[in-house]
mmCIF file of C-alpha atoms in Angstrom:
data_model
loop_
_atom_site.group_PDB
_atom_site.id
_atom_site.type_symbol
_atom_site.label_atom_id
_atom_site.label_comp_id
_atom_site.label_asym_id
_atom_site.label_seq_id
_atom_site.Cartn_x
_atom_site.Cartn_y
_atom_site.Cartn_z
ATOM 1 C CA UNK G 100 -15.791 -15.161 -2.292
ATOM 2 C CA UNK G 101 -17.843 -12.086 -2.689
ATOM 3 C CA UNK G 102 -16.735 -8.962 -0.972
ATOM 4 C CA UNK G 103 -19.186 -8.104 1.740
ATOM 5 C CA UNK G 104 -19.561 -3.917 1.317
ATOM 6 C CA UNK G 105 -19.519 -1.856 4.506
ATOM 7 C CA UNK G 106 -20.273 1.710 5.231
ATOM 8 C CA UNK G 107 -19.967 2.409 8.890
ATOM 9 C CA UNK G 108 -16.997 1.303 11.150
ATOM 10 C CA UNK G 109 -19.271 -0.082 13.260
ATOM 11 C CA UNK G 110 -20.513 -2.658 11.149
ATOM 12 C CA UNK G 111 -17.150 -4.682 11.242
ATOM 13 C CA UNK G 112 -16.391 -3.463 15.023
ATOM 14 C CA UNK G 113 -17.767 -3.607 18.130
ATOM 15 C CA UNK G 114 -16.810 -2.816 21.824
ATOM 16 C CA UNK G 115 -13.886 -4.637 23.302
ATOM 17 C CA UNK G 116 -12.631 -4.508 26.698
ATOM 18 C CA UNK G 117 -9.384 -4.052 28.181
ATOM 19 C CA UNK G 118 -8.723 -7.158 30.185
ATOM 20 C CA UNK G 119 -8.768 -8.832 26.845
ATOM 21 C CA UNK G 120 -5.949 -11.499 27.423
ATOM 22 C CA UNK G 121 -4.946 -11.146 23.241
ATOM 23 C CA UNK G 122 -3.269 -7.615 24.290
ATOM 24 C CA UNK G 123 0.235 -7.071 24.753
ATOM 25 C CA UNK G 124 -1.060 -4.398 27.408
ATOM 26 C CA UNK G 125 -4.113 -2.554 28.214
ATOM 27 C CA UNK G 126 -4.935 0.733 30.587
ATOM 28 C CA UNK G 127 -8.433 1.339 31.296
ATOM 29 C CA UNK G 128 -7.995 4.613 29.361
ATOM 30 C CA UNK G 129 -7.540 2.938 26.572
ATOM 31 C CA UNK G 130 -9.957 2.233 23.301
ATOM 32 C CA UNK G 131 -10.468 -1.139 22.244
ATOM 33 C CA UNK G 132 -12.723 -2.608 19.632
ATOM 34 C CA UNK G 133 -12.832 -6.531 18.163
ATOM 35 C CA UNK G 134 -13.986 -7.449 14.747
ATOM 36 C CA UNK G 135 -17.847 -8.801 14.860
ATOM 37 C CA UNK G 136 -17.586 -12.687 14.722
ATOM 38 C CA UNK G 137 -19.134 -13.351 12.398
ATOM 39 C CA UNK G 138 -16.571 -11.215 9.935
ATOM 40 C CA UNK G 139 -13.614 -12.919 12.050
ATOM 41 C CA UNK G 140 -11.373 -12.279 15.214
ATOM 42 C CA UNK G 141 -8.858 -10.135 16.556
ATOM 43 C CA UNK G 142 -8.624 -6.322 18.337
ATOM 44 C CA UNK G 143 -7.671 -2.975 17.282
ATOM 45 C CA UNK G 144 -6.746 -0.668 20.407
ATOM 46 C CA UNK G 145 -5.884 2.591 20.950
ATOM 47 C CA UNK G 146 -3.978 3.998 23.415
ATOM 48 C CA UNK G 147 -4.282 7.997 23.615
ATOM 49 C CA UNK G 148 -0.626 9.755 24.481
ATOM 50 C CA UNK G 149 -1.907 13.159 24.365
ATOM 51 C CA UNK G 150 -5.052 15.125 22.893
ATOM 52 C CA UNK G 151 -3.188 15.185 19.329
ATOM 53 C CA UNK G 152 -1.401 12.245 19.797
ATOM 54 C CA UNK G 153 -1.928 8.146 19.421
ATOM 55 C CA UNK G 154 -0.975 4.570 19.170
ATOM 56 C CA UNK G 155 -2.731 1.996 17.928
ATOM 57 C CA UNK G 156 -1.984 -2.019 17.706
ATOM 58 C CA UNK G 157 -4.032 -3.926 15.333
ATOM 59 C CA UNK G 158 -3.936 -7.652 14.859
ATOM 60 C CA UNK G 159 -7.252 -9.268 13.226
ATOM 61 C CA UNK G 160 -8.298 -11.936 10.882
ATOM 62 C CA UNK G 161 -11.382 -11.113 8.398
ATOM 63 C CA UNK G 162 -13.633 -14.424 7.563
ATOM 64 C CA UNK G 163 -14.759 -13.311 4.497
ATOM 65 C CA UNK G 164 -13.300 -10.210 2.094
ATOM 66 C CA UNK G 165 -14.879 -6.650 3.336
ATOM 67 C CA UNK G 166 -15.074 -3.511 0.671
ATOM 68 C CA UNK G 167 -14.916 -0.463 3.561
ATOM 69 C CA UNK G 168 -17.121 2.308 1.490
ATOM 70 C CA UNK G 169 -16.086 5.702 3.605
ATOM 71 C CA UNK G 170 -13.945 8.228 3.999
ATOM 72 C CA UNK G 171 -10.498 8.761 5.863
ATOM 73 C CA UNK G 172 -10.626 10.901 8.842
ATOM 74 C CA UNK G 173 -9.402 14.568 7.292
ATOM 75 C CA UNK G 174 -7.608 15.455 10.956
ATOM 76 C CA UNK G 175 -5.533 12.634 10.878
ATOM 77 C CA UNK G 176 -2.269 11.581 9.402
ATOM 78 C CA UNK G 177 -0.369 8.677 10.042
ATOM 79 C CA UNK G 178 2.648 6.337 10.220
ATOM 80 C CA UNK G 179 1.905 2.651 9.949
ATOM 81 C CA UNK G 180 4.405 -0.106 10.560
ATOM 82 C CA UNK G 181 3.026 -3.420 9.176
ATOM 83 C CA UNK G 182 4.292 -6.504 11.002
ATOM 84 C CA UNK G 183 1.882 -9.280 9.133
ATOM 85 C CA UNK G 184 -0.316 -9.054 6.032
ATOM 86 C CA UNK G 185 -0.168 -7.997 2.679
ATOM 87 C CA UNK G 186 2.428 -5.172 2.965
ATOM 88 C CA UNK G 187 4.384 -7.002 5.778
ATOM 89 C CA UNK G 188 7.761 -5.568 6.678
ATOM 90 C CA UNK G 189 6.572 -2.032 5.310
ATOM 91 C CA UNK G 190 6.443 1.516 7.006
ATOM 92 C CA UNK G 191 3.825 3.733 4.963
ATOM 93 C CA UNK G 192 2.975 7.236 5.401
ATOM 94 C CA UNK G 193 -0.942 8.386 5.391
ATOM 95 C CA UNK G 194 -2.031 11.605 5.242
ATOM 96 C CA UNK G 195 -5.508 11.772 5.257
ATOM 97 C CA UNK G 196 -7.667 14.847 3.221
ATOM 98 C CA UNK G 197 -10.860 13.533 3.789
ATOM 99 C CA UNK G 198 -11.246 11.292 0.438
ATOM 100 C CA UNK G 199 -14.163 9.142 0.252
ATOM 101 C CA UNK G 200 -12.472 5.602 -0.553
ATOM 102 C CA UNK G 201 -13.321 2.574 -1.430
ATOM 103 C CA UNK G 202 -10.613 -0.330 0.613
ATOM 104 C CA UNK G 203 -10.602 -3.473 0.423
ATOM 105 C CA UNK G 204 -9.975 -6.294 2.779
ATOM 106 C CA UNK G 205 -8.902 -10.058 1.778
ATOM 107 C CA UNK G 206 -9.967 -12.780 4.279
ATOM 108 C CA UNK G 207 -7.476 -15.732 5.666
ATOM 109 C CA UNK G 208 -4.953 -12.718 5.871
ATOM 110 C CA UNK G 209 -3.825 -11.531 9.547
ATOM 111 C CA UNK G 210 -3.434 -7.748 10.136
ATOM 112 C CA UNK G 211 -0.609 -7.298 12.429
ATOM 113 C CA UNK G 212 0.729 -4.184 12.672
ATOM 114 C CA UNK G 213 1.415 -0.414 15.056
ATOM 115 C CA UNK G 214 0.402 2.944 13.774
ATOM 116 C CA UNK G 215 1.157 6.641 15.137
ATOM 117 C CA UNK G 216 -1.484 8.841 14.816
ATOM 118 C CA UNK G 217 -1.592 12.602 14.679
ATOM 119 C CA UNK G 218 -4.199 15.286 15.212
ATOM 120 C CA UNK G 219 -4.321 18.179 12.345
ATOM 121 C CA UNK G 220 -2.136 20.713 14.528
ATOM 122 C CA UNK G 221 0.810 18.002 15.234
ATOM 123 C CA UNK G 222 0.463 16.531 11.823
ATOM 124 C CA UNK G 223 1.365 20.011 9.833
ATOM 125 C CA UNK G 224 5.496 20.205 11.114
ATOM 126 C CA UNK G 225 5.644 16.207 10.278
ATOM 127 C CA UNK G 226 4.154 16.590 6.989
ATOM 128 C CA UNK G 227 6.511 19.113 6.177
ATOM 129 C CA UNK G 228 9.235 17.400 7.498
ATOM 130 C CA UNK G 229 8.717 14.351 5.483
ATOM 131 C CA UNK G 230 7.960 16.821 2.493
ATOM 132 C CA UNK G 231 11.880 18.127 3.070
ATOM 133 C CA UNK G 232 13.348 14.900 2.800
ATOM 134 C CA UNK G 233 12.019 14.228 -0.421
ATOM 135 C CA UNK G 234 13.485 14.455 -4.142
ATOM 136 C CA UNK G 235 12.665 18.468 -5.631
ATOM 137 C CA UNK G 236 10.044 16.784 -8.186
ATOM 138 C CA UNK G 237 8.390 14.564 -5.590
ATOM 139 C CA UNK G 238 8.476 17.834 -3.643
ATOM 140 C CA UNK G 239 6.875 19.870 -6.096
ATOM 141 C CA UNK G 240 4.191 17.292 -6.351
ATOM 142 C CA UNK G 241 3.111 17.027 -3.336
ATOM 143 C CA UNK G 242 3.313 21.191 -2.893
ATOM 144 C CA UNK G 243 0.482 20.483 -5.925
ATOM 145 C CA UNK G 244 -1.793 17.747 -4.630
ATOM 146 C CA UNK G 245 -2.034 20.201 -1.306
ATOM 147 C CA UNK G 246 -3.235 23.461 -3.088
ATOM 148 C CA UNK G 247 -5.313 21.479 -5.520
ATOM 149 C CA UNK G 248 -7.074 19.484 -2.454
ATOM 150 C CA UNK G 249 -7.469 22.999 -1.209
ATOM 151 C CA UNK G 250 -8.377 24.682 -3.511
ATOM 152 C CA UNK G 251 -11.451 22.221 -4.145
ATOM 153 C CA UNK G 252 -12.413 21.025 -0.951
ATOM 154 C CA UNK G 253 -12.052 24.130 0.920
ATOM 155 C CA UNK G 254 -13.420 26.627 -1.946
ATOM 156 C CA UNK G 255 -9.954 28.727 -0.681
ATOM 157 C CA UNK G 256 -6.615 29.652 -1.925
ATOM 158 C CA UNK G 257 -3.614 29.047 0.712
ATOM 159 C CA UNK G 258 -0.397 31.043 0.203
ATOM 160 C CA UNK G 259 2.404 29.215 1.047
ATOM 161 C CA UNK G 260 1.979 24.931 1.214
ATOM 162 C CA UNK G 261 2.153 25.180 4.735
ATOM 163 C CA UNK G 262 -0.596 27.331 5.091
ATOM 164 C CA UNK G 263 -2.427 25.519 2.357
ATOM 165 C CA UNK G 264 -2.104 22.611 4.113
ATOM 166 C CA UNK G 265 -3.794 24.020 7.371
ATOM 167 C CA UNK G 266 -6.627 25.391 5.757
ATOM 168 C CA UNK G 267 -6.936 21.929 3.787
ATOM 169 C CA UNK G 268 -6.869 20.364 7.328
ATOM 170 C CA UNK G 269 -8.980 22.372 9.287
ATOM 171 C CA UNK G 270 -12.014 23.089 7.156
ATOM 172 C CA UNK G 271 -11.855 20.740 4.203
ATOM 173 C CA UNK G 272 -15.507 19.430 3.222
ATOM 174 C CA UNK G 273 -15.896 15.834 2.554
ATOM 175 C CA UNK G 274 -18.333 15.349 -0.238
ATOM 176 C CA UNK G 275 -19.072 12.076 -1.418
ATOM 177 C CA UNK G 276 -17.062 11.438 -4.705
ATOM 178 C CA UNK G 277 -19.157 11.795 -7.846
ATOM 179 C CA UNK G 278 -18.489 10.866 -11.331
ATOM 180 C CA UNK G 279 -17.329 14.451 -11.448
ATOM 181 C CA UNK G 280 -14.539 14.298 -9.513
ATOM 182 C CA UNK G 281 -12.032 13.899 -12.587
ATOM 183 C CA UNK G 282 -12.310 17.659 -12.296
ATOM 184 C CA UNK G 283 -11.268 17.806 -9.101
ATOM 185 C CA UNK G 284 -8.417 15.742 -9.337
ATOM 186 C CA UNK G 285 -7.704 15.159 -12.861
ATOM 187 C CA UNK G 286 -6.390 11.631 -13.655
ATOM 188 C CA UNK G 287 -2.749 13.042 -14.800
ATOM 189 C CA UNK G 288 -2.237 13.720 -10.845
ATOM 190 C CA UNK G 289 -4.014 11.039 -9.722
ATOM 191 C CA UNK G 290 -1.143 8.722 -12.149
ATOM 192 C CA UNK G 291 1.405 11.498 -10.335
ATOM 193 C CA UNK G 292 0.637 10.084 -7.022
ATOM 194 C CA UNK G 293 2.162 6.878 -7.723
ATOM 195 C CA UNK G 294 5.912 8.723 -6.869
ATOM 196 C CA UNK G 295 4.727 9.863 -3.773
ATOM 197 C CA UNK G 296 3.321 6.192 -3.169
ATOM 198 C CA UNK G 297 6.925 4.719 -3.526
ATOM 199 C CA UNK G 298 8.466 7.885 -1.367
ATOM 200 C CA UNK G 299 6.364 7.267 1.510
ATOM 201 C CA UNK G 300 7.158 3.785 1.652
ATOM 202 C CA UNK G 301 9.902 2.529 3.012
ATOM 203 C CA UNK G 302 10.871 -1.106 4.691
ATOM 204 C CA UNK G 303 10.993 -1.415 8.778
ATOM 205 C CA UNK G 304 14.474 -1.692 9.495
ATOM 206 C CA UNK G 305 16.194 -2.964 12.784
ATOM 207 C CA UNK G 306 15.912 0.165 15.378
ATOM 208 C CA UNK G 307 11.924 0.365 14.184
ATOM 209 C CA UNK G 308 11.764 -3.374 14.913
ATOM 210 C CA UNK G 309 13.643 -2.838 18.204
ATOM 211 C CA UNK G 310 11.243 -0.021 18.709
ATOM 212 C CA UNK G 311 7.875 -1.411 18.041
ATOM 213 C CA UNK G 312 9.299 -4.422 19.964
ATOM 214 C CA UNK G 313 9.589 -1.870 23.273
ATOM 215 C CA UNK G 314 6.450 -0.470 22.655
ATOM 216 C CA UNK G 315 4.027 -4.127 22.503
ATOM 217 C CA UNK G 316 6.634 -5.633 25.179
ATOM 218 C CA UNK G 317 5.420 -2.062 27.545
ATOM 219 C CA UNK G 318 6.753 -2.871 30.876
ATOM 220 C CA UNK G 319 4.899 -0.217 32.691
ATOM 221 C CA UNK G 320 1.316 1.257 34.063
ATOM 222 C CA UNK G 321 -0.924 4.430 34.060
ATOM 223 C CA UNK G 322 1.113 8.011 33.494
ATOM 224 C CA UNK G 323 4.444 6.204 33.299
ATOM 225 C CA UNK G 324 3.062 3.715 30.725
ATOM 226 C CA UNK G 325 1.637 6.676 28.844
ATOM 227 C CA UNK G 326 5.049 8.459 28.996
ATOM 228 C CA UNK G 327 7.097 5.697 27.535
ATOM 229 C CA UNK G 328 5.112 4.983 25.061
ATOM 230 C CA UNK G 329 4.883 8.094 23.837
ATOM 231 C CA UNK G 330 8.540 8.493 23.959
ATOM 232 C CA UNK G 331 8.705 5.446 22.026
ATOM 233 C CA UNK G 332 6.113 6.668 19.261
ATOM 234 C CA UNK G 333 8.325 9.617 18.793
ATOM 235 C CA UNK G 334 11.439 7.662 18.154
ATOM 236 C CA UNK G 335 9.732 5.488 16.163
ATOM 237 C CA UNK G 336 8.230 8.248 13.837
ATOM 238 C CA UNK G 337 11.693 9.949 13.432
ATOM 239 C CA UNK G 338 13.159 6.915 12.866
ATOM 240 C CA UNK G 339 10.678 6.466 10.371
ATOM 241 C CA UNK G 340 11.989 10.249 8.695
ATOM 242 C CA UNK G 341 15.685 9.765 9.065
ATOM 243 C CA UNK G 342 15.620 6.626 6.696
ATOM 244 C CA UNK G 343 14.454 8.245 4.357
ATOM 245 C CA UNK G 344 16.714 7.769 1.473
ATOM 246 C CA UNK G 345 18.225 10.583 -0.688
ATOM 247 C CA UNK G 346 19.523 9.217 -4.111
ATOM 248 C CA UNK G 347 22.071 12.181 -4.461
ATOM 249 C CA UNK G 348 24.075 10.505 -1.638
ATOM 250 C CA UNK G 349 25.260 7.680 -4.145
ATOM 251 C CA UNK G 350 24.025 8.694 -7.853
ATOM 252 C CA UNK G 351 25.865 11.056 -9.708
ATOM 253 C CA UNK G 352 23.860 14.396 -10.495
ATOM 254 C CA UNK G 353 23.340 13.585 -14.052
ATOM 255 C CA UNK G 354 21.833 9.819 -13.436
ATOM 256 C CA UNK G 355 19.362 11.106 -11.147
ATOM 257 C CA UNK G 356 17.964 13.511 -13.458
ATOM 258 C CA UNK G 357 17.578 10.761 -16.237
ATOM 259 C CA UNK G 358 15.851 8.898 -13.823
ATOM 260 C CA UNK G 359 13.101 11.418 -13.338
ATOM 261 C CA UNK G 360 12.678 11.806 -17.115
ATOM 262 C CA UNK G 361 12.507 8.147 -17.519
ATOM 263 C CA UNK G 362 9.880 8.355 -14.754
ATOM 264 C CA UNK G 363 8.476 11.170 -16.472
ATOM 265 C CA UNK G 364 8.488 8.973 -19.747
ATOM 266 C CA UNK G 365 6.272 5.905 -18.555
ATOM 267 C CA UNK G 366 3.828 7.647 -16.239
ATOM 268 C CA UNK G 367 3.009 10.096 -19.385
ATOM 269 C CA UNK G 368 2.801 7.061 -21.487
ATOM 270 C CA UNK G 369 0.956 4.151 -19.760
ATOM 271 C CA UNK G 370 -1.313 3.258 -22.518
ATOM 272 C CA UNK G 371 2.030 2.744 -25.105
ATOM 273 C CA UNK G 372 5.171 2.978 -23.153
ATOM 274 C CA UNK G 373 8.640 2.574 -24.511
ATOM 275 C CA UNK G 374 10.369 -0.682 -24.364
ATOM 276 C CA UNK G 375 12.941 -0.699 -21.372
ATOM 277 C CA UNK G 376 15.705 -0.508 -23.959
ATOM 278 C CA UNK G 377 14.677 2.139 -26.126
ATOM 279 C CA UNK G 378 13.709 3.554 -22.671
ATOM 280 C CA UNK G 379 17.594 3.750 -21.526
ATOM 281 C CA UNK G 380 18.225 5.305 -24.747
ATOM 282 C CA UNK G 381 16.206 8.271 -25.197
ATOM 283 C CA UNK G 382 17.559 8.948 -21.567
ATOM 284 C CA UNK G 383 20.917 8.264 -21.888
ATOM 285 C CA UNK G 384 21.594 5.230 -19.806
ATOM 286 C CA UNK G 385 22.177 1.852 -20.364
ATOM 287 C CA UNK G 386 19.343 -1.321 -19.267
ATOM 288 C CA UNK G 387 21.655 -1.919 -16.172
ATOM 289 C CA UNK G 388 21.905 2.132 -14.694
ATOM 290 C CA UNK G 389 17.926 2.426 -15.773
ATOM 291 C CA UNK G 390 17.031 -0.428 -13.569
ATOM 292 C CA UNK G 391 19.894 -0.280 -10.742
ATOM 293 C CA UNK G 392 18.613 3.603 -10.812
ATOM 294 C CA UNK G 393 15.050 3.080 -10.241
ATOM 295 C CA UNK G 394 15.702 0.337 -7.756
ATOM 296 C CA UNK G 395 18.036 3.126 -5.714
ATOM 297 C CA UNK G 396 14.849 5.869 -6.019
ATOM 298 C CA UNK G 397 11.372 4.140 -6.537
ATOM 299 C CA UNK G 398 12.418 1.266 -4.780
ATOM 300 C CA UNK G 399 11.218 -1.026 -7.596
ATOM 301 C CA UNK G 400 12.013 -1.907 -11.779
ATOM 302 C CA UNK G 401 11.121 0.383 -14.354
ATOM 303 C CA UNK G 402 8.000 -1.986 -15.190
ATOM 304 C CA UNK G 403 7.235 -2.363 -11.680
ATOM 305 C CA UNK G 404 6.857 1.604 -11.746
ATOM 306 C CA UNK G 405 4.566 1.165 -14.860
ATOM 307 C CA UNK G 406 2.172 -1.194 -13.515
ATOM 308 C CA UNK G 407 1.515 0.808 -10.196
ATOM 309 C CA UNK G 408 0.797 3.883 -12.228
ATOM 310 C CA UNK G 409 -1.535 1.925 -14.717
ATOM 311 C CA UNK G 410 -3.198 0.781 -11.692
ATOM 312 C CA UNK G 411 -3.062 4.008 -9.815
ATOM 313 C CA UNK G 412 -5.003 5.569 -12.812
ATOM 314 C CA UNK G 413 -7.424 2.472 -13.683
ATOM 315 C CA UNK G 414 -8.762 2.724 -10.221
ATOM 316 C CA UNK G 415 -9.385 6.322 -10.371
ATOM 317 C CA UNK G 416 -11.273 5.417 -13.861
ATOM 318 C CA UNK G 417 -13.407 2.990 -12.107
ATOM 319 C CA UNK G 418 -14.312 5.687 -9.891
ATOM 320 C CA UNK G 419 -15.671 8.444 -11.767
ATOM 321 C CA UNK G 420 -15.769 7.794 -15.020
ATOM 322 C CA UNK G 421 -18.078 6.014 -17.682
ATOM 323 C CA UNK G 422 -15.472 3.176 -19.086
ATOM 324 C CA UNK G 423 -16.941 -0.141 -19.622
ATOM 325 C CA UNK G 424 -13.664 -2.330 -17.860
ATOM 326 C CA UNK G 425 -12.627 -2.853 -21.445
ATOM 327 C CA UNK G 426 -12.472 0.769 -22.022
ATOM 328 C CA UNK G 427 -10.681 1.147 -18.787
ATOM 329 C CA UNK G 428 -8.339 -1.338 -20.050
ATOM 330 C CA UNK G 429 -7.060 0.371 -22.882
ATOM 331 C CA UNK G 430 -6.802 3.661 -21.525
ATOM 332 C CA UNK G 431 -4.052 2.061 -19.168
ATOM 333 C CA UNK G 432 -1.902 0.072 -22.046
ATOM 334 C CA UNK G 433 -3.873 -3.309 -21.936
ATOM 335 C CA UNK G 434 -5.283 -5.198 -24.691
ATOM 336 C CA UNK G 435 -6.348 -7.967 -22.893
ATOM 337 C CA UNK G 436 -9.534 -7.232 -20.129
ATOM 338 C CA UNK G 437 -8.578 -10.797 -18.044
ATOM 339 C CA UNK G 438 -4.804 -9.476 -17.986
ATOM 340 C CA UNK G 439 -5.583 -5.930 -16.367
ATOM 341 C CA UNK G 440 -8.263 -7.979 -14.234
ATOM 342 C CA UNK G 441 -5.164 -10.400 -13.087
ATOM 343 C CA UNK G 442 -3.011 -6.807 -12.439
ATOM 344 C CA UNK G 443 -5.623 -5.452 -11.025
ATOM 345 C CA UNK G 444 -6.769 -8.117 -8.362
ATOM 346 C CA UNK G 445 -2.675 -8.127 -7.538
ATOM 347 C CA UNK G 446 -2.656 -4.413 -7.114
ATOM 348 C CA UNK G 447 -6.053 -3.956 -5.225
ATOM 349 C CA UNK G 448 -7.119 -7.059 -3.830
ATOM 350 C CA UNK G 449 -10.258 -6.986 -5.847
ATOM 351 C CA UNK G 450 -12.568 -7.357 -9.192
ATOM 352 C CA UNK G 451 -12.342 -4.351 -11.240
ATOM 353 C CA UNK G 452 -15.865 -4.895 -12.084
ATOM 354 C CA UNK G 453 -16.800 -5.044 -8.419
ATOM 355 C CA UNK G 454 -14.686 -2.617 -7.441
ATOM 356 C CA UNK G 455 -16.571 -0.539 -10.514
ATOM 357 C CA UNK G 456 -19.889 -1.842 -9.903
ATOM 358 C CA UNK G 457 -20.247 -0.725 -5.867
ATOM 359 C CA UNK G 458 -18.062 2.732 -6.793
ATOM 360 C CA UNK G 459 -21.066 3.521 -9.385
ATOM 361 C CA UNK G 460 -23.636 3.055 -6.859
ATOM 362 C CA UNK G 461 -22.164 4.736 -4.513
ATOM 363 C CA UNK G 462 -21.605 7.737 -6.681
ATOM 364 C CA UNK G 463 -25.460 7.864 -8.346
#
């Protein structure tokens, strides 16, 4: 079926009330919205904690495939614990510079999941935080996406990353993406992104589960209710940090650093990558240590890695550049157009010709 392309929230959501009987638990101070009907059914409610502070529950059904054509909010980042869908049993991390995106939406496919939101001057110590936990290279990456994003959507240089990321935060502009943009974020970053990707994901374990369970299964009304649940989200969210994994606990020095060059390797070569064993080779490891290693850091094989990076950078072609989806094809290592269209649809959820096709006229 034919995605159906939105450009305003409001077009898949309308007013809900809080004496809906499908919530776990409602306040009167709390913001709910349902999906129209005629797109499907189900809620998405948030319950405010404090001014820079929220939770939200979301559990819909879409009808029909939606293509959401808009921009994440720029003073927002976020922790999202998916229960049901697509990504079930996943914890992902959001931070959100103001990117006009194009997301897509299968139908038949419930949305179940809890989300902690913060405001721009809560988010900053969290971002960092998570930042700290990660790998030096993924670290150094991410110091780069936030002083490029600055330096292009705020038209300023910030000194240090945490006072880039402030400025980025604050008083970031939020253009509508143009076939341009390559030289905003050139496509060798945009590929980069795919490490962060794996290092912000991370599967729910037991305490989140007991967690999220306490905070749909809210035993408790008005300022008490608000207190426990914030309580909650905070548990949750540093849960959420402290599970993060750090590869230097159980690889030896020398593995690790292989890894990242075999990382390097593939996500500098997606349109004629090595074979896994000659792979292992240049970096000094056998088939077994390559994949056990990239399992341990990336959370996935050494192909896996490959195909989200070919992906990663295909969609960013579709974006802004001129690539027929042949072209687009073979810049990301396939020779076949319906075998990056299968990959693609896998990855995204969508055509890459509609996915093209509605990013072109939204750019023109």
């Amino acid at each position: 079926m034919k995605p159906l392309v939105l450009n305003r929230m409001s077009d898949w959501r309308l007013p809900g009330h809080t004496n809906d009987t499908r919530l776990h638990h409602a306040d009167t101070s709390d913001d709910v919205q349902v999906i129209a009907p005629h797109l499907g059914q189900g809620y998405m409610q948030e319950i405010f904690l404090r001014d820079d502070l929220s939770l939200m529950i979301l559990d819909y059904t879409l009808d029909r495939p939606l293509l959401l054509d808009g921009a994440g909010d720029s003073n927002i980042a976020e922790f999202e614990f998916q229960l049901e869908g697509p990504q079930a049993g996943k914890s992902i991390f959001f931070p959100y510079f103001g990117f006009q995106d194009l997301g897509f939406k299968a139908h038949h496919t419930r949305f179940f999941k809890v989300e902690v939101l913060f405001k721009s001057d809560s988010f900053t110590p969290y971002f960092l935080a998570f930042m700290e936990r990660l790998q030096t290279p993924l670290q150094q990456l991410s110091a780069e996406v936030i002083h490029t994003c600055c330096r292009n959507f705020t038209g300023r240089f910030g000194g240090s990353t945490e006072q880039a990321l402030k400025l980025l935060m604050t008083t970031a502009r939020k253009p509508r993406l143009q076939k341009r943009f390559e030289h905003i974020v050139p496509s060798g970053l945009c590929t980069s992104l795919t490490s962060i990707d794996f290092a912000r994901s991370s599967p729910i374990n037991s305490e989140m589960y007991r967690l999220i369970e306490q905070i749909l299964s809210c035993p408790y009304r008005g300022a008490h209710r608000r207190s426990y649940l914030e309580a909650k989200a905070m548990e949750l969210v540093a849960q959420r940090l402290a599970v993060m994994i750090d590869p230097k606990d159980y690889m030896d020095a020398e593995d690790l650093a292989a890894i990242y060059q075999a990382e390097e390797i593939l996500r500098l070569n997606l349109d004629l990558p090595p074979s896994i064993e000659t792979l292992a080779r240049w970096v000094g490891l056998n088939r077994l240590k390559l994949n056990q290693g990239f399992a341990q850091v990336y959370g996935t094989t050494p192909f896996g890695y490959l195909r989200s990076c070919r992906m990663n950078l295909a969609q960013h072609l579709l974006l802004t550049g001129n690539l027929s989806i042949e072209g687009v094809a073979g810049r990301v290592g396939y020779t076949s157009r319906s075998r990056f269209a299968t990959a693609f649809r896998k990855q995204f959820g969508i055509n890459p010709k509609t996915f093209q096709v509605h990013a072109w006229q939204r750019a023109s």
